[in-house]
Coordinates of C-alpha atoms and ligand atoms in Angstrom, one line a residue:
M1 CA -58.5 35.6 -62.4
K2 CA -62.2 35.5 -61.7
V3 CA -63.7 37.7 -58.9
L4 CA -67.1 37.7 -57.4
S5 CA -68.0 41.2 -56.2
V6 CA -70.8 41.4 -53.6
T7 CA -72.5 44.8 -53.2
S8 CA -75.8 46.3 -52.3
E9 CA -75.6 49.2 -54.8
I10 CA -73.9 49.8 -58.1
Y11 CA -73.6 52.9 -60.4
P12 CA -75.4 53.6 -62.7
L13 CA -78.3 51.3 -61.7
I14 CA -78.8 52.1 -58.0
K15 CA -76.9 54.6 -55.9
T16 CA -77.0 56.2 -52.5
G17 CA -73.3 57.1 -52.2
G18 CA -69.7 56.5 -53.1
L19 CA -70.0 52.7 -52.6
A20 CA -72.1 52.5 -55.8
D21 CA -69.5 54.5 -57.8
V22 CA -66.7 52.1 -56.7
A23 CA -68.7 48.9 -57.2
G24 CA -69.6 50.2 -60.7
A25 CA -66.2 51.5 -61.8
L26 CA -63.8 48.9 -60.3
P27 CA -64.9 45.9 -62.5
L28 CA -64.3 48.0 -65.7
A29 CA -60.9 49.1 -64.5
L30 CA -59.9 45.6 -63.5
A31 CA -61.0 44.2 -66.8
G32 CA -58.0 46.0 -68.4
L33 CA -55.7 44.0 -66.1
G34 CA -57.1 40.7 -67.1
I35 CA -59.5 40.3 -64.1
E36 CA -63.0 39.1 -64.8
T37 CA -65.6 40.4 -62.3
R38 CA -69.1 39.3 -61.8
T39 CA -71.2 41.3 -59.4
I40 CA -74.0 39.9 -57.3
I41 CA -76.6 42.5 -56.3
P42 CA -80.1 42.4 -54.9
G43 CA -83.0 42.4 -57.4
Y44 CA -84.5 45.8 -56.4
P45 CA -87.2 47.0 -58.8
A46 CA -84.6 49.4 -60.5
I47 CA -82.3 46.4 -61.1
M48 CA -85.0 44.1 -62.3
K49 CA -86.2 46.8 -64.7
A50 CA -82.7 47.3 -66.1
V51 CA -82.1 43.6 -66.9
D52 CA -85.7 42.9 -68.0
G53 CA -85.8 41.0 -71.2
H54 CA -82.2 39.9 -71.3
A55 CA -81.7 38.1 -68.0
E56 CA -81.0 34.4 -67.9
K57 CA -82.0 32.2 -64.9
V58 CA -78.8 30.5 -63.7
H59 CA -79.8 29.1 -60.3
T60 CA -82.7 28.7 -57.9
F61 CA -82.4 28.5 -54.2
A62 CA -85.2 26.4 -52.8
E63 CA -85.0 28.4 -49.6
L64 CA -83.0 31.5 -48.5
F65 CA -84.1 33.1 -45.2
G66 CA -87.5 31.5 -45.6
E67 CA -88.0 32.6 -49.2
R68 CA -87.6 31.0 -52.6
A69 CA -84.9 32.9 -54.5
T70 CA -83.8 33.1 -58.1
L71 CA -80.4 34.1 -59.5
Y72 CA -80.3 35.7 -62.9
A73 CA -77.3 36.5 -65.0
A74 CA -77.4 39.6 -67.2
K75 CA -75.0 42.1 -68.9
C76 CA -75.9 45.7 -68.2
E77 CA -74.0 49.0 -68.7
G78 CA -70.8 47.0 -69.3
L79 CA -71.3 45.1 -66.0
D80 CA -71.6 41.4 -65.6
L81 CA -74.4 41.0 -63.1
L82 CA -75.8 38.2 -61.0
V83 CA -79.2 39.5 -59.8
L84 CA -80.6 37.9 -56.6
D85 CA -84.4 38.0 -57.1
I86 CA -86.4 37.6 -53.9
P87 CA -89.5 39.8 -54.3
A88 CA -90.5 39.6 -50.6
L89 CA -87.2 41.0 -49.6
F90 CA -86.0 43.3 -52.4
G91 CA -89.2 44.2 -54.3
R92 CA -89.4 47.7 -52.6
F93 CA -89.2 51.0 -54.5
G94 CA -87.0 53.9 -53.4
N95 CA -84.0 53.8 -51.1
P96 CA -82.4 50.3 -50.9
Y97 CA -82.1 50.4 -47.1
N98 CA -84.8 52.6 -45.7
S99 CA -88.5 52.9 -45.8
A100 CA -90.2 56.2 -46.9
T101 CA -89.9 57.5 -43.3
G102 CA -86.1 57.2 -43.5
E103 CA -85.9 54.3 -41.0
G104 CA -83.9 51.3 -41.9
Y105 CA -86.1 48.3 -42.8
S106 CA -86.6 46.1 -39.8
D107 CA -85.8 43.0 -41.8
N108 CA -82.5 44.4 -43.2
W109 CA -80.7 41.5 -41.5
R110 CA -82.7 39.0 -43.6
R111 CA -82.3 41.0 -46.8
F112 CA -78.5 41.3 -46.6
G113 CA -78.0 38.0 -44.8
A114 CA -79.7 36.5 -47.9
L115 CA -77.4 38.4 -50.2
S116 CA -74.3 37.2 -48.3
K117 CA -75.5 33.6 -48.1
A118 CA -76.2 33.5 -51.8
A119 CA -72.8 35.0 -52.6
A120 CA -71.1 32.3 -50.4
E121 CA -73.0 29.6 -52.3
V122 CA -71.8 31.1 -55.7
A123 CA -68.3 31.1 -54.2
A124 CA -68.7 27.5 -53.3
G125 CA -69.6 26.7 -56.9
V126 CA -73.4 26.4 -57.3
L127 CA -73.4 28.0 -60.7
P128 CA -72.9 25.8 -63.7
G129 CA -69.6 26.6 -65.4
W130 CA -68.5 29.6 -63.3
E131 CA -66.6 29.6 -60.0
P132 CA -64.7 32.6 -58.6
D133 CA -61.1 32.5 -57.5
L134 CA -61.7 35.3 -55.0
V135 CA -64.6 37.1 -53.4
H136 CA -64.6 40.9 -52.9
C137 CA -67.3 42.2 -50.5
H138 CA -68.4 45.8 -49.9
D139 CA -69.6 47.1 -46.6
W140 CA -71.8 45.5 -43.9
Q141 CA -74.5 44.5 -46.4
A142 CA -72.0 42.0 -48.0
A143 CA -69.9 41.3 -44.9
M144 CA -71.5 38.1 -43.9
T145 CA -70.2 36.4 -47.1
P146 CA -66.8 35.5 -45.6
V147 CA -68.6 34.5 -42.4
Y148 CA -70.7 32.0 -44.3
M149 CA -67.6 30.8 -46.2
R150 CA -65.7 30.3 -42.9
F151 CA -68.4 28.3 -41.2
S152 CA -69.2 26.0 -44.0
D153 CA -68.0 22.5 -45.0
V154 CA -66.7 23.7 -48.4
P155 CA -63.0 24.9 -48.6
E156 CA -63.0 28.7 -48.2
K157 CA -62.2 31.1 -51.0
P158 CA -59.9 34.1 -50.5
S159 CA -61.9 37.1 -49.5
I160 CA -61.6 40.9 -49.2
L161 CA -63.9 43.1 -47.3
T162 CA -63.8 46.8 -48.2
I163 CA -65.1 49.3 -45.7
H164 CA -66.6 52.4 -47.4
N165 CA -67.9 53.9 -44.1
I166 CA -67.4 52.3 -40.7
A167 CA -70.3 54.3 -39.3
F168 CA -72.6 51.7 -40.9
Q169 CA -72.0 48.4 -39.2
G170 CA -75.2 46.3 -39.5
T171 CA -75.6 45.4 -35.8
F172 CA -78.6 43.4 -34.8
G173 CA -80.0 41.8 -31.6
P174 CA -78.8 38.3 -30.5
D175 CA -82.3 37.0 -31.2
I176 CA -81.6 36.9 -35.0
F177 CA -78.7 34.5 -34.6
P178 CA -80.7 31.3 -34.8
W179 CA -82.2 32.4 -38.1
L180 CA -78.8 33.0 -39.8
G181 CA -78.2 29.3 -40.4
L182 CA -74.8 29.3 -38.8
P183 CA -73.4 26.8 -36.3
A184 CA -73.7 27.8 -32.6
H185 CA -70.0 28.3 -32.3
A186 CA -70.2 31.2 -34.8
M187 CA -71.8 33.3 -32.1
A188 CA -68.4 33.9 -30.5
V189 CA -65.6 36.4 -30.5
D190 CA -64.0 34.9 -33.6
G191 CA -67.4 34.9 -35.4
V192 CA -70.3 37.4 -35.4
E193 CA -70.7 38.1 -31.7
Y194 CA -70.3 41.8 -31.1
F195 CA -70.8 43.1 -27.5
G196 CA -73.6 40.5 -27.1
N197 CA -75.2 41.3 -30.4
V198 CA -74.8 40.0 -33.9
G199 CA -72.4 42.3 -35.9
F200 CA -72.4 41.8 -39.7
L201 CA -69.5 44.1 -40.3
K202 CA -67.7 42.8 -37.3
G203 CA -68.1 39.2 -38.5
G204 CA -66.7 40.2 -41.9
L205 CA -63.8 42.0 -40.4
Q206 CA -63.0 38.9 -38.3
T207 CA -63.2 36.4 -41.2
A208 CA -62.2 38.2 -44.4
W209 CA -58.6 37.3 -45.5
A210 CA -57.9 41.0 -46.1
V211 CA -59.6 44.2 -45.2
T212 CA -59.4 47.4 -47.3
T213 CA -60.7 50.8 -46.9
V214 CA -60.8 53.6 -49.3
S215 CA -57.8 55.7 -48.3
P216 CA -54.5 55.1 -46.4
T217 CA -55.3 57.8 -43.9
Y218 CA -58.7 56.4 -43.1
A219 CA -57.1 52.9 -42.8
R220 CA -55.0 54.4 -40.0
E221 CA -57.8 56.4 -38.5
I222 CA -60.2 53.5 -38.0
Q223 CA -57.6 51.8 -35.8
T224 CA -58.2 54.6 -33.2
P225 CA -61.2 55.1 -30.9
Q226 CA -62.0 58.5 -32.4
Y227 CA -62.8 57.0 -35.8
G228 CA -63.2 53.2 -35.3
M229 CA -66.7 53.4 -33.8
G230 CA -66.1 50.4 -31.5
L231 CA -64.3 48.3 -34.1
E232 CA -60.8 49.9 -33.7
G233 CA -59.5 47.1 -31.5
L234 CA -60.4 44.4 -34.0
I235 CA -59.0 46.4 -37.0
A236 CA -55.8 47.2 -35.1
A237 CA -55.3 43.6 -34.2
R238 CA -55.5 42.8 -37.9
A239 CA -53.4 45.8 -39.0
H240 CA -51.1 43.6 -41.1
T241 CA -54.0 42.7 -43.4
V242 CA -55.5 46.2 -43.5
H243 CA -54.9 48.3 -46.7
G244 CA -55.9 51.8 -47.8
I245 CA -56.6 52.2 -51.5
V246 CA -57.9 55.6 -52.7
N247 CA -61.0 55.5 -55.0
G248 CA -60.7 56.7 -58.6
I249 CA -63.5 58.4 -60.5
D250 CA -65.1 57.6 -63.9
T251 CA -63.0 60.0 -66.0
D252 CA -65.4 59.6 -69.0
V253 CA -68.5 60.6 -67.0
W254 CA -66.4 63.4 -65.3
N255 CA -64.6 65.0 -68.2
P256 CA -64.9 68.8 -68.6
T257 CA -63.8 68.6 -72.2
T258 CA -66.7 66.4 -73.3
D259 CA -69.4 66.8 -70.5
Q260 CA -72.8 67.3 -72.2
S261 CA -74.3 68.6 -68.9
L262 CA -72.3 71.8 -69.2
A263 CA -73.1 75.0 -70.9
S264 CA -69.5 75.2 -72.0
R265 CA -66.8 72.6 -72.2
Y266 CA -63.2 73.5 -71.4
T267 CA -59.6 72.4 -71.0
P268 CA -56.8 73.4 -68.5
S269 CA -55.4 75.8 -71.1
R270 CA -58.9 77.4 -71.8
L271 CA -60.2 78.0 -68.3
R272 CA -62.1 81.1 -69.3
L273 CA -64.5 78.8 -71.0
R274 CA -65.7 77.9 -67.5
E275 CA -67.5 81.3 -67.5
P276 CA -70.8 80.3 -69.1
N277 CA -71.1 77.5 -66.5
R278 CA -70.6 80.0 -63.8
Q279 CA -73.4 82.1 -65.2
V280 CA -75.8 79.1 -65.4
L281 CA -74.8 78.2 -61.8
S282 CA -75.4 81.8 -60.6
E283 CA -78.9 81.9 -62.3
R284 CA -79.9 78.5 -60.9
F285 CA -78.9 79.4 -57.4
G286 CA -80.0 83.0 -57.6
L287 CA -76.5 84.4 -56.9
D288 CA -75.3 87.9 -57.8
D289 CA -73.6 88.2 -61.1
D290 CA -70.3 89.6 -60.0
T291 CA -66.7 88.4 -59.9
S292 CA -66.5 87.4 -56.2
P293 CA -65.7 83.8 -55.6
I294 CA -68.4 81.1 -55.6
F295 CA -68.0 78.3 -53.1
C296 CA -70.2 75.2 -53.8
V297 CA -71.4 72.2 -51.9
V298 CA -72.6 68.9 -53.3
S299 CA -73.2 66.7 -50.4
R300 CA -75.4 64.8 -48.0
L301 CA -76.3 67.5 -45.4
T302 CA -75.2 65.7 -42.3
W303 CA -73.0 66.0 -39.2
Q304 CA -70.4 63.6 -40.8
K305 CA -70.0 66.0 -43.7
G306 CA -69.5 69.0 -41.2
M307 CA -72.5 70.8 -42.7
D308 CA -73.4 72.3 -39.3
L309 CA -69.9 73.9 -39.3
L310 CA -70.4 75.3 -42.7
A311 CA -73.8 76.7 -41.7
E312 CA -72.1 78.5 -38.9
A313 CA -69.4 79.8 -41.2
I314 CA -71.9 81.4 -43.7
G315 CA -72.0 84.8 -42.0
P316 CA -68.2 85.2 -42.0
L317 CA -68.0 83.9 -45.6
V318 CA -70.5 86.4 -46.9
A319 CA -68.7 89.2 -44.9
M320 CA -65.4 88.3 -46.6
G321 CA -67.1 88.6 -50.0
G322 CA -67.7 85.0 -50.8
K323 CA -70.9 83.4 -52.3
L324 CA -72.2 79.9 -51.6
A325 CA -74.2 77.5 -53.7
V326 CA -75.5 74.5 -51.8
L327 CA -76.9 71.3 -53.4
G328 CA -77.9 68.5 -51.1
T329 CA -80.4 66.6 -49.0
G330 CA -80.1 65.3 -45.5
D331 CA -81.0 66.3 -41.9
H332 CA -84.0 68.5 -41.8
H333 CA -82.5 71.1 -39.4
L334 CA -79.5 71.5 -41.7
E335 CA -81.7 71.8 -44.8
E336 CA -83.6 74.5 -42.9
A337 CA -80.3 76.2 -41.9
F338 CA -79.2 76.5 -45.5
R339 CA -82.7 77.6 -46.6
N340 CA -82.6 80.3 -43.9
A341 CA -79.2 81.5 -45.1
V342 CA -80.8 82.3 -48.5
R343 CA -83.4 84.5 -46.7
L344 CA -80.6 86.2 -44.7
Y345 CA -78.2 86.7 -47.5
P346 CA -80.1 87.0 -50.8
G347 CA -77.9 87.0 -53.8
R348 CA -75.0 85.7 -51.7
V349 CA -76.3 82.2 -50.8
G350 CA -78.3 79.8 -52.9
T351 CA -79.7 76.5 -51.7
I352 CA -81.3 73.7 -53.7
I353 CA -82.5 70.8 -51.6
G354 CA -82.6 67.7 -53.7
Y355 CA -80.4 65.2 -55.6
D356 CA -79.5 66.3 -59.0
E357 CA -76.6 64.6 -60.9
T358 CA -76.7 67.1 -63.8
L359 CA -76.6 70.1 -61.6
S360 CA -73.7 68.6 -59.6
H361 CA -71.7 68.7 -62.8
I362 CA -72.6 72.3 -63.5
Q363 CA -71.5 73.2 -60.0
Q364 CA -68.1 71.6 -60.4
A365 CA -67.7 73.4 -63.7
G366 CA -69.0 76.8 -62.7
A367 CA -68.0 77.3 -59.0
D368 CA -64.5 78.5 -58.1
A369 CA -64.2 76.2 -55.1
I370 CA -65.9 73.2 -53.4
V371 CA -66.1 73.1 -49.6
I372 CA -65.9 69.7 -47.9
P373 CA -65.6 70.2 -44.1
S374 CA -66.2 66.5 -43.2
R375 CA -65.5 65.3 -39.7
F376 CA -64.5 62.0 -41.2
E377 CA -64.3 61.0 -44.8
P378 CA -63.3 57.5 -45.8
C379 CA -62.3 58.7 -49.3
G380 CA -64.7 61.3 -50.7
L381 CA -65.4 61.7 -54.4
T382 CA -66.5 65.3 -54.8
Q383 CA -62.9 66.6 -54.1
L384 CA -61.7 64.4 -57.0
Y385 CA -64.4 65.8 -59.3
G386 CA -63.4 69.2 -58.1
L387 CA -59.7 68.6 -59.1
R388 CA -60.7 67.4 -62.5
Y389 CA -63.0 70.4 -63.1
G390 CA -60.7 73.1 -61.8
C391 CA -63.0 73.7 -58.9
V392 CA -60.5 74.1 -56.1
P393 CA -61.2 71.8 -53.1
V394 CA -61.3 73.4 -49.6
V395 CA -61.2 70.3 -47.3
A396 CA -60.9 69.0 -43.8
R397 CA -57.6 67.3 -43.2
T398 CA -59.1 63.8 -42.6
G399 CA -59.3 60.4 -44.4
G400 CA -59.2 60.5 -48.2
L401 CA -59.4 64.3 -48.2
A402 CA -56.0 64.4 -46.6
D403 CA -54.6 61.9 -49.1
T404 CA -55.8 63.5 -52.3
I405 CA -55.4 67.3 -51.9
I406 CA -52.1 69.1 -51.6
D407 CA -52.5 72.1 -49.3
A408 CA -51.6 75.5 -50.6
N409 CA -49.0 76.2 -47.9
P410 CA -46.2 78.6 -48.8
A411 CA -43.7 75.7 -49.6
A412 CA -46.3 74.0 -51.9
L413 CA -47.2 77.3 -53.6
D414 CA -43.5 78.0 -54.1
V415 CA -42.9 74.8 -56.0
K416 CA -46.3 75.0 -57.7
V417 CA -47.7 71.7 -56.5
A418 CA -50.7 72.9 -54.4
T419 CA -54.1 71.7 -55.5
G420 CA -56.4 72.9 -52.8
I421 CA -56.7 74.0 -49.2
Q422 CA -56.8 71.8 -46.1
F423 CA -57.8 72.8 -42.6
S424 CA -57.5 71.2 -39.2
P425 CA -58.9 70.9 -36.5
V426 CA -62.4 70.4 -38.0
E427 CA -64.0 73.3 -36.2
T428 CA -65.9 76.4 -37.4
W429 CA -63.1 78.9 -36.7
S430 CA -60.6 76.8 -38.6
L431 CA -63.0 76.4 -41.6
V432 CA -63.5 80.2 -41.6
H433 CA -59.7 80.6 -41.6
A434 CA -59.5 78.2 -44.6
L435 CA -62.2 80.1 -46.5
R436 CA -60.2 83.3 -45.9
R437 CA -57.1 81.7 -47.3
A438 CA -59.1 80.6 -50.3
I439 CA -60.4 84.1 -50.9
N440 CA -57.0 85.6 -50.6
L441 CA -55.6 83.1 -53.1
Y442 CA -58.5 83.7 -55.4
N443 CA -57.7 87.4 -55.5
D444 CA -54.2 86.4 -56.7
K445 CA -55.4 85.4 -60.2
K446 CA -52.1 83.8 -61.3
A447 CA -51.7 81.7 -58.2
W448 CA -55.3 80.6 -58.3
M449 CA -55.2 79.6 -62.0
H450 CA -52.0 77.7 -61.4
M451 CA -53.8 75.7 -58.6
Q452 CA -56.7 75.0 -60.8
K453 CA -54.4 73.7 -63.6
Q454 CA -52.3 71.7 -61.1
G455 CA -55.5 70.0 -59.8
M456 CA -56.6 69.2 -63.4
K457 CA -53.3 67.4 -63.9
S458 CA -53.8 65.1 -60.9
D459 CA -54.4 61.5 -61.7
V460 CA -57.9 60.8 -60.3
S461 CA -58.6 57.8 -62.6
W462 CA -58.9 54.2 -61.5
K463 CA -55.7 53.2 -63.2
S464 CA -53.3 53.2 -60.3
S465 CA -55.9 52.1 -57.7
A466 CA -57.1 49.2 -59.9
K467 CA -53.5 48.1 -60.1
L468 CA -53.2 48.1 -56.3
Y469 CA -56.4 46.0 -56.0
A470 CA -55.1 43.6 -58.6
D471 CA -51.8 43.3 -56.7
L472 CA -53.7 42.6 -53.5
Y473 CA -55.9 40.0 -55.2
S474 CA -52.8 38.3 -56.5
S475 CA -51.2 38.2 -53.1
L476 CA -54.2 36.3 -51.7
F477 CA -54.7 34.0 -54.6
V478 CA -52.0 31.4 -54.2
Ligands
ADP501 P1 -70.8 59.8 -49.5 O1 -70.7 58.5 -50.2 O2 -70.2 59.7 -48.0 O3 -72.1 60.4 -49.5 P2 -68.8 60.7 -51.5 O4 -68.2 62.0 -51.7 O5 -67.9 59.5 -51.4 O6 -69.7 60.8 -50.2 O7 -69.9 60.4 -52.6 C1 -71.0 61.2 -52.8 C2 -71.5 61.0 -54.2 O8 -72.9 61.4 -54.3 C3 -70.8 61.9 -55.2 O9 -70.8 61.3 -56.5 C4 -71.6 63.2 -55.2 O10 -71.4 64.0 -56.4 C5 -73.0 62.6 -55.1 N1 -74.0 63.5 -54.5 C6 -74.1 63.7 -53.2 N2 -75.2 64.6 -52.9 C7 -75.6 64.9 -54.2 C8 -76.7 65.7 -54.6 N3 -77.5 66.3 -53.8 N4 -77.0 65.8 -55.9 C9 -76.2 65.1 -56.8 N5 -75.1 64.3 -56.5 C10 -74.9 64.2 -55.1

């Protein structure tokens, strides 16, 4: 089967979050199941540089959203890419969506409208010698692809839209509609119209043959007003086509037995070899060199991630004897709150504001636990890295966190299946209670080590999830 994947970011070439990890890993996992994936992606400077010298021009669009566009084919990092080169739209350095001030580019509707339109043309067969059987689109940036396929003269290809985070919907004013190149009747409830505006994600949810999201719990949650962010009615109406498939991780990149970022590599049976990583971590974050538990954070510092709750829990955490190592970037007031905590609790709290992939590996290998108090979490990856590295996840009971961590309640501890700690409701007092449970368990060395080992045994690879995607593809391709 041939699949066209449509995405606005892909690991390891350009990444702002979990979407890139999925878009980069899934094609490789599906290849083992006989599914050939080509990925269409905007030609940002980072992508153009990566394919420079070995890209082949495969198609020219005389006009896409007022611009001339070129499609290049290139193999890169094991991926089979179709790069959409439109310098006026994509030739911008830095974050793929936002300007240096952090604001979304005002022409994002043109940029990702063009990506979706080009993808629909590829689906319709404009490339010589290659036509997909199915189109898999990711998030609002690719969500107009099934809309263009629906409102075209060419027979429609089966399509899947995966929601990685419903908070990002790509909603624009009605004045852009005439520029989208769609027939007038597409500005309606069974097209892109969304409360009088143009909704890219809404249009995709309406027209894709199947909708997936990245965990079964999040698939249920987004059918409710609390999590659906306005789209719950539409998703609930399509419930029979909505599936939740948990993300896997790249188990070669995230492998504590071979990880070259670490000071010391280790296996479940030699957990004491984590110690040198703990020391590096303590030095980097300026933490006291003692045996009290280190909790870590690798995260965007935002409200969604519950980082304000954690900032409020620092006092109690320190009073209970815990230490905290925070790596992240995000909202300025949260960055400031974690910097402040370092001043208040020297040696007990360390904060590094920034994005540092290598350091994130050291944290998972050196800290005792990772704290993820998200208010909502479609899937989450850092708890999966935590499982793999024996860094026990302390998580909010929501979305993919609820689906991937087995809470250390007495029954689970009794039968030795616990892999972490869950808490609910997602409020500060409840988080503090979870941190206390974690510290009590940490002090029971045998129980803690068992939980680490149990986590390290969990299957966090793409194997079973890729099979679920393959089955879904087959069910649509008749
Ligand atoms: P989201 O996509 O909502 O940000 P995920 O947990 O799904 O959350 O994915 C976040 C990814 O980004 C993970 O791979 C995580 O390790 C990485 N990450 C987040 N912040 C940082 C940081 N400051 N430094 C290094 N890696 C980070």
